[in-house]
């Protein structure tokens, strides 16, 4: 007799087995499906794996193309989806291993989806009403051992039931709405398989509504006046304080007044300094948005890469909504481990020299997982895009501990024939966290010349620009996720 631990994927099973084994984990297989034999203390353990969902929802009785349908149940994925045929051998392997087990532990990802996967395997494949539950946010040896030693005696039923409800809502909405749409098109004398659902439908509506806004948009003309000049050997570009003139006559009147002027005077010069806070730690959405901004990597691919980095043990669980890093993670330990990687050694030395390490935590929390962070394990990255995502996560993690950047905004009011033109420039005085987040800091640096009140401005050119208001922008893959 032994304890059967069930992981979500083969890579995770290997990590769990290696972490718990007192000696060496012994790899075996059933019809090509790997599992591991280990001894932990006085306990014999078998670590088996799923390949994601081994069960899917389907109609209890197939009655053809009818709707609405509400009578559904969980069935093996290999029976509900031809593309999931490969999962059958994994399910059979777990069923076989479950026969000799006297204790069961679920070690799938600790979220709604992982909880549903684990619950279904325990209930339908292992024929048990409950099981132990391991809860971890990284696949490092330390976290896995701690998770095993502190496993709960019951499944996380609230998460499992919430995930179960979501699957039912997705299926009921998706199947019924899609069949209704398809049938309506067929009634109109055409045929096309239509697809919509609980998320897909609202997302499409948001995109369509934006497209309607763009098509209905009517541009409104406006005018702007620009002054190009030189003061104290420095170039300056200033815009009329009115900013946008909505009446051409008014803009033309100002232009007549200043058109041929060669001199202007500094009416006022003000400097204001402000602290720019470090960024907050990544949750999944902010990681996806930043990856798209910095590398044009789609949100879908960012999540896929994040999952790979997680199963490789080099970052924490990516499907988190938290923007907070708890102190118990051991920031110094992680930074010391990151220092083993040449590209981060100098940056980590700077952080480790600080008297204390406190991240600039955001407001969003997640009861299951902290914000995304690097574990400190040295990665073995297979391609450039993995390297980009890993570097972005690592540098964001470090930047959250750094000092605020000090920036300075200078505003110059220029008087030209009693018409005021305003020049603004902002520069970084002290880089602070910018040092740790390069090359991902995208901030304009525009330094204006040093001036005093009544300094003479040599006017090079004054331009009148005829412009139009612009329609709202179409959604990008990142901005639609943010909107949703």
Short mmCIF file of N, CA and C in Angstrom, two decimals, residues 198-207 285 475-484:
data_model
loop_
_atom_site.label_atom_id
_atom_site.label_comp_id
_atom_site.label_asym_id
_atom_site.label_seq_id
_atom_site.Cartn_x
_atom_site.Cartn_y
_atom_site.Cartn_z
N UNK A 198 -19.70 32.55 -22.77
CA UNK A 198 -19.79 33.43 -21.62
C UNK A 198 -18.77 34.57 -21.68
N UNK A 199 -17.58 34.31 -22.22
CA UNK A 199 -16.54 35.34 -22.35
C UNK A 199 -16.44 35.81 -23.80
N UNK A 200 -16.51 34.87 -24.71
CA UNK A 200 -16.36 35.18 -26.13
C UNK A 200 -17.38 36.20 -26.61
N UNK A 201 -18.65 36.03 -26.17
CA UNK A 201 -19.72 36.94 -26.59
C UNK A 201 -19.49 38.37 -26.13
N UNK A 202 -19.28 38.60 -24.81
CA UNK A 202 -19.01 39.96 -24.33
C UNK A 202 -17.76 40.58 -24.96
N UNK A 203 -16.72 39.76 -25.17
CA UNK A 203 -15.50 40.29 -25.79
C UNK A 203 -15.78 40.77 -27.21
N UNK A 204 -16.56 39.99 -27.95
CA UNK A 204 -16.91 40.37 -29.32
C UNK A 204 -17.74 41.65 -29.32
N UNK A 205 -18.66 41.77 -28.36
CA UNK A 205 -19.49 42.97 -28.28
C UNK A 205 -18.64 44.22 -28.04
N UNK A 206 -17.66 44.09 -27.13
CA UNK A 206 -16.78 45.23 -26.84
C UNK A 206 -16.03 45.66 -28.10
N UNK A 207 -15.52 44.67 -28.85
CA UNK A 207 -14.78 44.97 -30.09
C UNK A 207 -15.70 45.61 -31.13
N UNK A 285 -2.35 39.70 -15.48
CA UNK A 285 -2.81 40.70 -16.46
C UNK A 285 -1.74 41.75 -16.72
N UNK A 475 -8.83 48.00 -30.31
CA UNK A 475 -8.21 47.26 -29.22
C UNK A 475 -7.04 46.43 -29.73
N UNK A 476 -6.01 46.35 -28.92
CA UNK A 476 -4.90 45.43 -29.18
C UNK A 476 -5.17 44.17 -28.36
N UNK A 477 -4.42 43.09 -28.61
CA UNK A 477 -4.61 41.88 -27.78
C UNK A 477 -4.43 42.17 -26.28
N UNK A 478 -3.58 43.12 -25.95
CA UNK A 478 -3.35 43.45 -24.53
C UNK A 478 -4.45 44.35 -23.99
N UNK A 479 -4.87 45.35 -24.76
CA UNK A 479 -5.85 46.29 -24.23
C UNK A 479 -7.25 45.67 -24.08
N UNK A 480 -7.57 44.67 -24.92
CA UNK A 480 -8.88 44.02 -24.77
C UNK A 480 -8.91 43.19 -23.48
N UNK A 481 -7.79 42.60 -23.12
CA UNK A 481 -7.70 41.85 -21.86
C UNK A 481 -7.88 42.79 -20.68
N UNK A 482 -7.24 43.95 -20.76
CA UNK A 482 -7.38 44.95 -19.69
C UNK A 482 -8.84 45.42 -19.57
N UNK A 483 -9.49 45.62 -20.72
CA UNK A 483 -10.88 46.06 -20.73
C UNK A 483 -11.80 45.00 -20.13
N UNK A 484 -11.55 43.75 -20.48
CA UNK A 484 -12.38 42.64 -19.96
C UNK A 484 -12.20 42.47 -18.47
#
